[in-house]
Each structure stands twice: as C-alpha cells, then as structure tokens.
XYZ file of C-alpha atoms in Angstrom:
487
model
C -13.688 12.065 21.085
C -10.785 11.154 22.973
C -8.215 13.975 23.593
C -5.516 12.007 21.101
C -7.884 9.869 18.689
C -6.575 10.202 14.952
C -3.564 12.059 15.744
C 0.011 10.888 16.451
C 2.047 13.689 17.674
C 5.787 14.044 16.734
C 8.313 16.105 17.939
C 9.339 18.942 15.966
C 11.810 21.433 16.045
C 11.191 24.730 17.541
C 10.009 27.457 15.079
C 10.259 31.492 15.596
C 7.403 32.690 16.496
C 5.703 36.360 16.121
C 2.464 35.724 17.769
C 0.038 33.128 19.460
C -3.320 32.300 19.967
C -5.081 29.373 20.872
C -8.352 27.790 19.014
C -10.232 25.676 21.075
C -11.939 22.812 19.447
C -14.749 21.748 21.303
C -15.930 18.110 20.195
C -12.637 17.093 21.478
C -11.828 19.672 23.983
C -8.254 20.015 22.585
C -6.062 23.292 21.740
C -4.028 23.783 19.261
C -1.958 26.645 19.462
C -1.259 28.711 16.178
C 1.417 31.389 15.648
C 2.014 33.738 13.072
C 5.658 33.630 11.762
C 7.038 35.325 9.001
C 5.479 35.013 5.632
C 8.564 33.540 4.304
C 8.635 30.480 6.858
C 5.024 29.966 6.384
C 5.209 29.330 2.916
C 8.484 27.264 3.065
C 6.795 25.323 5.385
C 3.525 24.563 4.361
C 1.323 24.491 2.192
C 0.150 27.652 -0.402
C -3.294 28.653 0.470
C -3.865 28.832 -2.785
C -4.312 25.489 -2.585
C -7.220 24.902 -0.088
C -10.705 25.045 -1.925
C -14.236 24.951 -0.777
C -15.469 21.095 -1.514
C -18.780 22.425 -1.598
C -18.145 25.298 -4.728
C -17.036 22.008 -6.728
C -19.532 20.213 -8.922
C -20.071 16.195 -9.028
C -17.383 15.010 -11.290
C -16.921 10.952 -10.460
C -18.765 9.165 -13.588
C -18.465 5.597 -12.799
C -19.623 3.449 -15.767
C -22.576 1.262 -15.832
C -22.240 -2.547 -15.014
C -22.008 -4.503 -17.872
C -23.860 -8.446 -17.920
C -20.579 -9.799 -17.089
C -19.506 -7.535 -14.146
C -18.019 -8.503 -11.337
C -20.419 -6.578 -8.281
C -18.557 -7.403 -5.161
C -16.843 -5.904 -2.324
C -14.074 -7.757 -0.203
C -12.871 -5.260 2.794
C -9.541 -5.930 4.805
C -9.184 -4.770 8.312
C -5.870 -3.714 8.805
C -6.505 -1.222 11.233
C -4.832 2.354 11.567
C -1.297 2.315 12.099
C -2.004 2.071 15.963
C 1.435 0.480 15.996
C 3.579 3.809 15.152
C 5.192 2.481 12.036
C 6.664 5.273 10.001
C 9.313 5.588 7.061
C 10.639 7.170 4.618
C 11.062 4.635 2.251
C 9.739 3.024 -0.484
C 11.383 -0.443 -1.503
C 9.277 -0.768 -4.512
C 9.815 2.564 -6.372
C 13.786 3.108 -4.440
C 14.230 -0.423 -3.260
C 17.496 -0.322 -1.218
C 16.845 3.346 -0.704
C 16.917 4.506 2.565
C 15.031 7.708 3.042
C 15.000 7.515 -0.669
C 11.376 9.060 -0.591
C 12.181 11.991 1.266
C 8.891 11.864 3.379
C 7.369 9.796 5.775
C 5.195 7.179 4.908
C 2.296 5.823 6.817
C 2.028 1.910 6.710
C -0.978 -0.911 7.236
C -0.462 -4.525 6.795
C 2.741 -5.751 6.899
C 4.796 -5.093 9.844
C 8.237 -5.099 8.342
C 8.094 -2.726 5.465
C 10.949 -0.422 4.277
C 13.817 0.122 2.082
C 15.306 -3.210 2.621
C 11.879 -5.104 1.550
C 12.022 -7.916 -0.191
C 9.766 -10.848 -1.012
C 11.333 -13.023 1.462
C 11.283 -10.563 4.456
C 7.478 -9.334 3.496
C 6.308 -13.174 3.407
C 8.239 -13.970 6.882
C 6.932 -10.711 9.007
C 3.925 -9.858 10.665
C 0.779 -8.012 10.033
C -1.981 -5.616 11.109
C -3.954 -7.223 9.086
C -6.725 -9.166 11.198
C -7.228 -11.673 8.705
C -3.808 -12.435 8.206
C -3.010 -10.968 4.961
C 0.615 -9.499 4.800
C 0.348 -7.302 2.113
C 2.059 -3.868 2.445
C -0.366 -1.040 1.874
C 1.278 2.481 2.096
C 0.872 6.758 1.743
C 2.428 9.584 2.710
C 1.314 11.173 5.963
C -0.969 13.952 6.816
C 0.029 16.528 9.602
C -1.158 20.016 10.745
C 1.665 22.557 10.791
C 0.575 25.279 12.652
C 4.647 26.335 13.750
C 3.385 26.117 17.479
C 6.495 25.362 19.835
C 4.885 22.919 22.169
C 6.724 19.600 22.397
C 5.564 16.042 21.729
C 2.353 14.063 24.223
C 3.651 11.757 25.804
C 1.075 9.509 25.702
C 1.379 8.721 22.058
C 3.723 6.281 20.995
C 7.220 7.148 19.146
C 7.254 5.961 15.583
C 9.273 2.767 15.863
C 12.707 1.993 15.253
C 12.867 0.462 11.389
C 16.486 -0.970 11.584
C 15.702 -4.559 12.908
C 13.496 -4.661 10.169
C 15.829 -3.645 8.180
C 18.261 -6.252 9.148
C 15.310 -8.797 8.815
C 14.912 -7.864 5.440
C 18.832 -7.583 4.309
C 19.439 -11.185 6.008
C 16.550 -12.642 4.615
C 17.790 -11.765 0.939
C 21.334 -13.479 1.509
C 19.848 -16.971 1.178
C 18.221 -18.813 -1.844
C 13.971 -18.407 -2.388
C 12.262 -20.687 -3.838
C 9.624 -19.251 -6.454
C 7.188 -21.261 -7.749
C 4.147 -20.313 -10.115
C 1.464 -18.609 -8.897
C -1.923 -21.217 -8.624
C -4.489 -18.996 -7.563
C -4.505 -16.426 -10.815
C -5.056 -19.777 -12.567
C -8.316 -20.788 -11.287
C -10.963 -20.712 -13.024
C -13.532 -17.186 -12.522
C -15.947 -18.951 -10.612
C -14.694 -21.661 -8.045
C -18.298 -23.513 -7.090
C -19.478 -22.507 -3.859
C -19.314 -26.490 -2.383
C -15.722 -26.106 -3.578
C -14.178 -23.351 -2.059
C -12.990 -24.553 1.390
C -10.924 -27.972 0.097
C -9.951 -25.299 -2.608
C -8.849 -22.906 0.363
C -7.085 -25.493 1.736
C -5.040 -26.795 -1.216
C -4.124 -23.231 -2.164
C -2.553 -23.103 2.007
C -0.902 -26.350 1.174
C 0.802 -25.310 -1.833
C 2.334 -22.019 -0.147
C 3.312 -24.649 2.846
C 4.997 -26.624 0.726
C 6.934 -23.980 -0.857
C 7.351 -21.973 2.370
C 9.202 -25.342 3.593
C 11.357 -25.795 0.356
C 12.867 -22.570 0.926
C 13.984 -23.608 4.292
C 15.293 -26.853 3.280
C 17.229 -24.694 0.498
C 18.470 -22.143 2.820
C 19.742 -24.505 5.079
C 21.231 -26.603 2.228
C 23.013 -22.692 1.184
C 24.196 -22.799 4.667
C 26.165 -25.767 4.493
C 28.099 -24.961 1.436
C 25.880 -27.907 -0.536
C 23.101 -25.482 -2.434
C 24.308 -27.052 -5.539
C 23.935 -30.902 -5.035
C 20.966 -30.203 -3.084
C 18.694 -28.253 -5.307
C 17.266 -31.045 -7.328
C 17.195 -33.229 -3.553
C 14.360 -29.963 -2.677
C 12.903 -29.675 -5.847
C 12.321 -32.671 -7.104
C 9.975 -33.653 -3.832
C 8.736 -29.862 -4.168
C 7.142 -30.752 -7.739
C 5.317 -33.908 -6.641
C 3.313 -32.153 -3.900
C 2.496 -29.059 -6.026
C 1.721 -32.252 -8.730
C -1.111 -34.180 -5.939
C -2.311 -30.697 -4.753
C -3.162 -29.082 -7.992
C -4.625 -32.414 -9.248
C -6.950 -32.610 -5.913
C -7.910 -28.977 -6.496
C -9.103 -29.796 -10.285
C -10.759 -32.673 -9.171
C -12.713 -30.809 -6.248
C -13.926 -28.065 -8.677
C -15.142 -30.696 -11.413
C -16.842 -32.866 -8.545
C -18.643 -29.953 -7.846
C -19.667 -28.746 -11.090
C -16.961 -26.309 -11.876
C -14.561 -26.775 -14.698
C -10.832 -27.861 -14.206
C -8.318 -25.873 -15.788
C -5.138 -25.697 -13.629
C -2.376 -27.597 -16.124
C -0.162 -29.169 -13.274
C 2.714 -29.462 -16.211
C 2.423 -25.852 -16.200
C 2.712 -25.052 -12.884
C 4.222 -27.757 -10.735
C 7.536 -27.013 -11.329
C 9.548 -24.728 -8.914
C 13.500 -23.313 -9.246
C 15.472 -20.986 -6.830
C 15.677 -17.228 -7.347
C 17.653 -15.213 -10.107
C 20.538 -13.972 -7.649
C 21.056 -11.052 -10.293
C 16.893 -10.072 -10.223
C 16.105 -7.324 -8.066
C 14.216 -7.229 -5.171
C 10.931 -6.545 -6.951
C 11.967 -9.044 -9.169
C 13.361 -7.444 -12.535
C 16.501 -7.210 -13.253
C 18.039 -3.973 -11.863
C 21.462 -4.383 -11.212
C 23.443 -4.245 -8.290
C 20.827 -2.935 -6.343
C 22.258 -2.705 -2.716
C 25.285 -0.772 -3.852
C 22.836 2.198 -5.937
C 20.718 2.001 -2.913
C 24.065 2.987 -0.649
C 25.196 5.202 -3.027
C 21.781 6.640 -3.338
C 20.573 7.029 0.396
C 24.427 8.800 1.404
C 23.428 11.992 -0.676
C 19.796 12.312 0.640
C 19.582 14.398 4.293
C 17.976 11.941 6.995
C 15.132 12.165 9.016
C 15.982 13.048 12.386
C 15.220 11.450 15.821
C 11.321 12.061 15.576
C 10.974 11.485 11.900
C 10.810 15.194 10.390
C 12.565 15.445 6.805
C 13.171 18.829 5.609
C 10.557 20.736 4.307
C 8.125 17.916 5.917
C 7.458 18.568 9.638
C 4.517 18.990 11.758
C 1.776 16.845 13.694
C 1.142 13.561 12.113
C -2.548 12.662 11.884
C -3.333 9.279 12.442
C -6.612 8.766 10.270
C -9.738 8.252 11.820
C -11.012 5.578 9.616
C -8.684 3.364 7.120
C -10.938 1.292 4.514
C -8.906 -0.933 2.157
C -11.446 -2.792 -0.087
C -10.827 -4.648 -3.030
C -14.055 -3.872 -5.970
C -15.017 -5.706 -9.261
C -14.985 -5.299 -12.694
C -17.974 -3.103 -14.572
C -16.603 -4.957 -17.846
C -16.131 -8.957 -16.521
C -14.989 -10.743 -13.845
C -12.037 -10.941 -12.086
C -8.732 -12.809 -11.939
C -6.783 -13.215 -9.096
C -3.540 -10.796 -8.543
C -0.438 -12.735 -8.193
C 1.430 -12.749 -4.712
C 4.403 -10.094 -4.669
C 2.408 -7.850 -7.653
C 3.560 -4.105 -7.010
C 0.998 -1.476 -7.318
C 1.610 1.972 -7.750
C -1.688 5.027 -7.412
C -0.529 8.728 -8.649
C 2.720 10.448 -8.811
C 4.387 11.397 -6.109
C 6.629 13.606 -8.150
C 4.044 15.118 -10.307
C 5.604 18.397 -10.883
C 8.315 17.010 -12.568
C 6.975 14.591 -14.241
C 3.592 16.188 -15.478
C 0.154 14.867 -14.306
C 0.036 11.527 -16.805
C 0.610 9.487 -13.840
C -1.279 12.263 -11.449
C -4.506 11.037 -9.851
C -7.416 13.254 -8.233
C -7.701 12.063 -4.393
C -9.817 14.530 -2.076
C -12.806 15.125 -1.106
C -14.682 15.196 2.321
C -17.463 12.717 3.965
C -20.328 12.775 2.184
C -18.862 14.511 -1.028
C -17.015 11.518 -2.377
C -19.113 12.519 -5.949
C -16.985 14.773 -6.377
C -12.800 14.359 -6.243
C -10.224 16.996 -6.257
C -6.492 18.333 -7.081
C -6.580 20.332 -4.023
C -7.054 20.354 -0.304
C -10.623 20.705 0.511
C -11.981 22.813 3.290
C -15.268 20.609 4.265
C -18.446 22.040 5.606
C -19.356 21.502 9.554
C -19.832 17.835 10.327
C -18.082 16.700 7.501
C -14.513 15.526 6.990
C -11.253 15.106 4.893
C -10.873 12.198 2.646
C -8.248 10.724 0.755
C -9.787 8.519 -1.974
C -7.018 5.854 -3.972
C -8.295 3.972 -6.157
C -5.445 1.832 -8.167
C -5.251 0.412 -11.719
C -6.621 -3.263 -12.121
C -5.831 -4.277 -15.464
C -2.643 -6.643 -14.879
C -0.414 -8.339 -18.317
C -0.993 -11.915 -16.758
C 2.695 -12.401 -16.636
C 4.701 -9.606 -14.701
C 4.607 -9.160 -10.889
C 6.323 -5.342 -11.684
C 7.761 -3.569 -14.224
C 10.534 -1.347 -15.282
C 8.330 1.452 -14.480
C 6.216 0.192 -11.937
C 3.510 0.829 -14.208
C 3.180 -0.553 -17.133
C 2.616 -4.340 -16.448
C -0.684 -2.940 -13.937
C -2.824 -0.212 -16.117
C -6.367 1.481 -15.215
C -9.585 0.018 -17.123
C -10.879 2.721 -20.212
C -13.737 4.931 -19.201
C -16.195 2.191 -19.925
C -14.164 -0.326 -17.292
C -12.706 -2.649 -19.969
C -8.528 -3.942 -20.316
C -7.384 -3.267 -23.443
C -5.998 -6.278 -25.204
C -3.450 -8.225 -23.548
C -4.448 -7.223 -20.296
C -7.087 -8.781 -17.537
C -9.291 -7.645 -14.828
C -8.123 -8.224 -11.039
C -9.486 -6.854 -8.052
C -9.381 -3.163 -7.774
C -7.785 -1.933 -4.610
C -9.304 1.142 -3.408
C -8.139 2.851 0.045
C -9.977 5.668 1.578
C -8.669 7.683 4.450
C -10.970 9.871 6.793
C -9.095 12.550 9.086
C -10.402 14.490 11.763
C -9.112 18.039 11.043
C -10.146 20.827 12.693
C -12.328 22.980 10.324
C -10.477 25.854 11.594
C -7.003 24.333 10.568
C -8.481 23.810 7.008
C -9.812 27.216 6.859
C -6.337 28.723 7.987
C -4.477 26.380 5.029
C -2.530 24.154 8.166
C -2.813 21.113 7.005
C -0.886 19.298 4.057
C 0.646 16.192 2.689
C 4.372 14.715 3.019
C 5.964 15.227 -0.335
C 9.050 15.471 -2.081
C 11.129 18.984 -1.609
C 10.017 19.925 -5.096
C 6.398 19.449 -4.302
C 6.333 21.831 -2.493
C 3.293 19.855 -0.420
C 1.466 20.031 -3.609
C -1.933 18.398 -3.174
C -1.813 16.559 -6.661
C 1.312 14.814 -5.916
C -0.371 12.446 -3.450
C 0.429 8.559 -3.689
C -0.285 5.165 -2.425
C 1.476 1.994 -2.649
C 0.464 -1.792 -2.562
C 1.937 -5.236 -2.752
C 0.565 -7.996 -2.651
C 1.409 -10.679 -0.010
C -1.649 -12.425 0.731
C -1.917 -16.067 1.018
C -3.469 -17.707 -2.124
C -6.346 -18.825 -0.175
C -7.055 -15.441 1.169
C -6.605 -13.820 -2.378
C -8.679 -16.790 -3.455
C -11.667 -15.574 -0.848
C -11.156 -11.784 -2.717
C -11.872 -13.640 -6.054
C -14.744 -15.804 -5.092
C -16.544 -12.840 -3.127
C -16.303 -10.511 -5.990
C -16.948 -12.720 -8.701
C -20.415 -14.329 -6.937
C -21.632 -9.930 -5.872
C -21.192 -10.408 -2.040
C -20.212 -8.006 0.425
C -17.428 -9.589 2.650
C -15.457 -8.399 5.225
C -12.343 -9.654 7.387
C-alpha cells in the first residue's frame, strides 16, 4: 500500500508528551509515533477504551427479512469516489442550515462539490460532483482519525482540506434570486417503465429538468431587472406547455410499449416560483440566515487545519466508499423526489436517547454482525462503517420539521406503514485501513459533538437527493426489474 493511501493528514496542535515509541506497520511501511500523556488528556481527547470491543466475541445479530413475491431485488451503486478532493466541514445545512460550524465536527463529503452551511437547492443543483455518473447528490459523515497525541506535523504531500467560503458565497448568491419549482415527474411513473421504453423515457425526464433549469434563468434575470412581477406568467406560461408535450410523449412511449400511462399532465405541468419565506430545505423556518448568524457567533471555530475542540487528530480517508441504493423485501419501489433530505442515526444521541440511534460497525467480513462500539478486527480484516437509511417516504414532503418524520425505516418484516411508500434504500459502507495496533491501543474514534464525548453510537450520515430524474429514473428501473447496476 502506498505510504499515504486512506489517510489525509491534518495538522494538529502540539500535545505534551511523557513518552514515545514508534509502531511500525509493515504492509505499508509507515510509523506512527504514539506517546503516553497524562491520563487526563487522554481521555479528554479520545475515545474511552471502554469503548473498543472484540468484533469477533459478538454474535450474528443482522436479521434481514425474507423477500416477499413483490420485492424489489436490485442493486444500483454510485461511484462517487473517496473524497480525493479534500473537502471538509463542519456543517450541516440540512439539520443547522445557515449554521456555520453549527455541527461542531468535521464532516467528510462525496457527491456534490459545493456542500455546506449555506446549501441550498439552487446552489446544490448548479455545482459540481464526484460523482462519475453525474449525480449531484450530497452524501455526508463525520470523519474518522487516529489520535495518538504524537507531535509530528502535517505530510506534505496530502492535500489541505479546501477553502469552503466560495462555496459559500455560491450558495448565499444563488438563494437571492427567484427558483422555479416544479413537480417532481419521476416519483410519478409508473413501478415498472418497459424496458423498450426507458431511454425516450430518460430523455424526456432530462428535458423536463432542462426546461425548468432554463425557466429559472429567464426568472432570475427577469428579478434582475426589477420586472419579476410582469414577467412571471411571460416564464411560466411557456414553462407549462413544454412540461404539457413532454409528459404527454412520456405516457405515450410507455403505452406504445406495453406499459401503462399514468402521469396526469394537469397534475403536474404547472410550475410557480419559490416561497421567499420557506427555508432552505424547504419548510417554513423563519428567518433562517439571521438564526444561522446568531447561531454560528456563539459556537468556537475550527481553526486553520480544521480541528474543533475536543475533535483533533489524523483524518482517515476511507479505503473503500460504497453508496448503493437496495430494494424493497415488501414491494417495489418509487422514485425519491429531487431535494428529499435524509437523515441515518443521531448524532447527539446522548442527549437525546438512542430512538433515533443506529448500530454502524463492524469489520470486513463480519458485516452479520453490527455494533454500538468501536470494533477491534482480527488480522486481515478491517473497520467498517455500515449506514443504512430509512426508505419509507409520505409521497408529499421533501423534509420535515424534524428531518425525520416525512422519511421512516420499513417494520421488521420490510413493509411502510400506511401512508407511507417504498423508495430506494440508500446504504453507505465505509472501509478504513487502521492499524490493528491503533485499535488495540483505543486510538481511533469518530468526530462528534463535545457532549459525545466520541461516543461510538452517536455516529451519523446525511443524504440529499440531487440527482437528475433520469438518473433517479435508472435507480428505479434497475431495482424494480433485480439487476445489479453500477455507474
């Protein structure tokens, strides 16, 4: 292995230090150096070691129900690499949108290339991605590192974490001007689009976020010049007889082909500008810039290389990021929604008690079993983070007060209780190359909140969706028909 794969060095500050020694780690013929400081800085620092078990003391606990006749059986995988880029935060516009720092760690980010406090709908649909397929979704967790209070400063071959305030002010300009939102098309088609059908499909569904994607720029140039109000019908009206011809040619391309039409064009052709008083994750939550201001002054900031107190230590890069989107044991799938927020566990478990809490670790070929803790793996195996999020969606709300309640999990035999129905289940696994020695000496831990404490149960993921219709269309169709795809 090569001297820096799966690890992203930071800066830290220097630590007192009683003792050294130096373990040397063959396989990748790099040395850590580990000192012994006082017990009091060890445990403000890091992890308890009381929380460190052996995975292989734990017995199989994942039951996963049985596949019902109507399940949905496959697999849609996203390459979206592994952060390679360098782009930290710690932010997190769905849960503290506006927030700067607001989630007191650092957060490790996939997909889209813009993401932080400032987020919006606008900014995520407008920025890049890591994504090789295109998808601009922003898929995040809190980082990893391996604190062992050494004093040795930063390689300089790995690349700084990058600088998030033009994104920022990509994301706090892009809010300033009118969005057009128009109804979602994809989550209306039917389960199965026929095979024969899917491409003009594909390309309808690109159409239809062109057309929209060009409305807003008509509109924001319209805001520009003062005339947003004569103009919005001048956008819309035009805006409503595409969507109209599109959605028509996409029922008529699924019934020539077998399928059956149900997209009601009345029902979804017409478009209108944003809510100015909705939020960025689009419920209504007030003035949200000026809480996010108020909020961020009282929270300490990260310094230069991205260390929050009580969260410090070598970053490590994972060695392998899988994002794949799974079936339905109970039915088939629906698709999500573009701009649905997804939230996995509870970052802030110990104060809010483990209703929300997830169990995420495990290590390479123990993924039967899923734990609270941090596991210490056996030779040749590794750590792994396992998320796997709720799929049950209402059918009507892209987030909620909460962040939870219009997105649940399936009961224990995979069904959505009334009301609610099946969409793709986003599950992200994270493999990290740490040293067996580290894990046996309780050095490595996750980012947290103060009051964590690094506790192992408060780890977290985040998703939103920002895929293109035809790409979430693809997800859909490859579940629904049991292939294995990948992009």
């Amino acid at each position: 292995m090569a001297r820096n794969e799966g690890r992203h060095r930071i800066a830290r500050r220097t630590k007192i230090a009683t003792g050294v020694f130096a373990l040397a780690i063959a396989a990748g013929a790099l040395v850590v150096n580990v000192t012994a400081g006082s017990p009091g800085e060890a445990k403000a620092d890091g992890a308890d070691k009381s929380l460190f078990v052996d995975i292989t003391t734990v017995k199989a606990n994942v039951a996963k129900p049985q596949p019902g006749r109507g399940a949905s059986k496959g697999t849609f995988t996203v390459n979206c690499g592994k952060n390679e880029n360098g782009h930290f935060n710690p932010d997190n516009f769905i849960a503290q949108p506006g927030v700067r720092n607001g989630a007191q760690h650092l957060h490790d980010y996939v997909g889209n290339l813009s993401t932080n406090a400032d987020s919006n709908n606008k900014s995520l649909q407008a920025a890049g991605t890591t994504c090789r397929n295109g998808d601009k979704s922003a898929y995040f967790w809190p980082v990893v590192r391996i604190d062992t209070e050494d004093e040795e400063e930063a390689e300089k071959e790995n690349p700084k974490a990058e600088n998030p305030d033009p994104q920022r002010e990509q994301a706090k300009k892009a809010d300033q001007v009118a969005r057009v939102e128009c109804p979602d098309v994809a989550s209306q088609l039917p389960e199965e689009v026929p095979a024969a059908a899917e491409q003009e499909v594909g390309r309808e569904l690109d159409a239809l976020d062109a057309q929209s994607a060009q409305a807003d720029k008509d509109m924001a140039a319209a805001e520009a010049r003062g005339a947003n109000g004569s103009a919005e019908k001048a956008v819309l009206d035009p805006l409503k007889d595409k969507r109209d011809a599109s959605i028509k040619k996409i029922n008529d391309t699924i019934a020539k082909n077998g399928g059956k039409a149900e997209l009601d064009a009345a029902d979804l052709k017409d478009c209108a500008v944003k809510d100015k008083k909705k939020g960025k994750n689009g419920i209504d939550n007030g003035d949200e810039n000026s809480q996010g201001a108020d909020a961020a002054a009282k929270l300490p900031p990260a310094n230069p290389d991205n260390e929050l107190p009580g969260n410090d230590g070598v970053i490590q890069r994972p060695q392998n990021v899988e994002l794949t989107f799974q079936g339905s044991t109970a039915s088939k799938v629906r698709a999500m929604p573009k701009f649905l927020r997804v939230l996995y566990g509870d970052a802030k478990v110990t104060t809010n008690g483990p209703k929300n809490a997830r169990v995420s670790w495990t290590c390479t070929g123990f993924e039967d079993r899923l734990i609270d803790k941090y596991p210490i793996c056996p030779e040749g195996s590794k750590v792994k983070r396992i998320h796997t999020f709720p799929s049950c969606w209402d059918g009507k709300n892209i987030d909620s007060a909460n962040h939870r309640t219009h997105i649940v999990f399936p009961d224990a035999n995979g069904k959505c209780g009334n009301g609610f129905s099946a969409v793709p289940q986003l599950r992200v696994s994270l493999t990290y190359n740490i040293p067996r020695a580290i894990q046996l000496a309780g050095q490595y831990k996750v980012d947290a909140f103060p009051e964590e404490k690094h506790n192992p149960a408060s780890d977290h993921d985040d998703f939103a969706n920002v895929m293109s219709q035809c790409i979430m269309s693809r997800v859909v169709n490859c579940i629904n028909k049991g292939r294995t795809c990948r992009e």
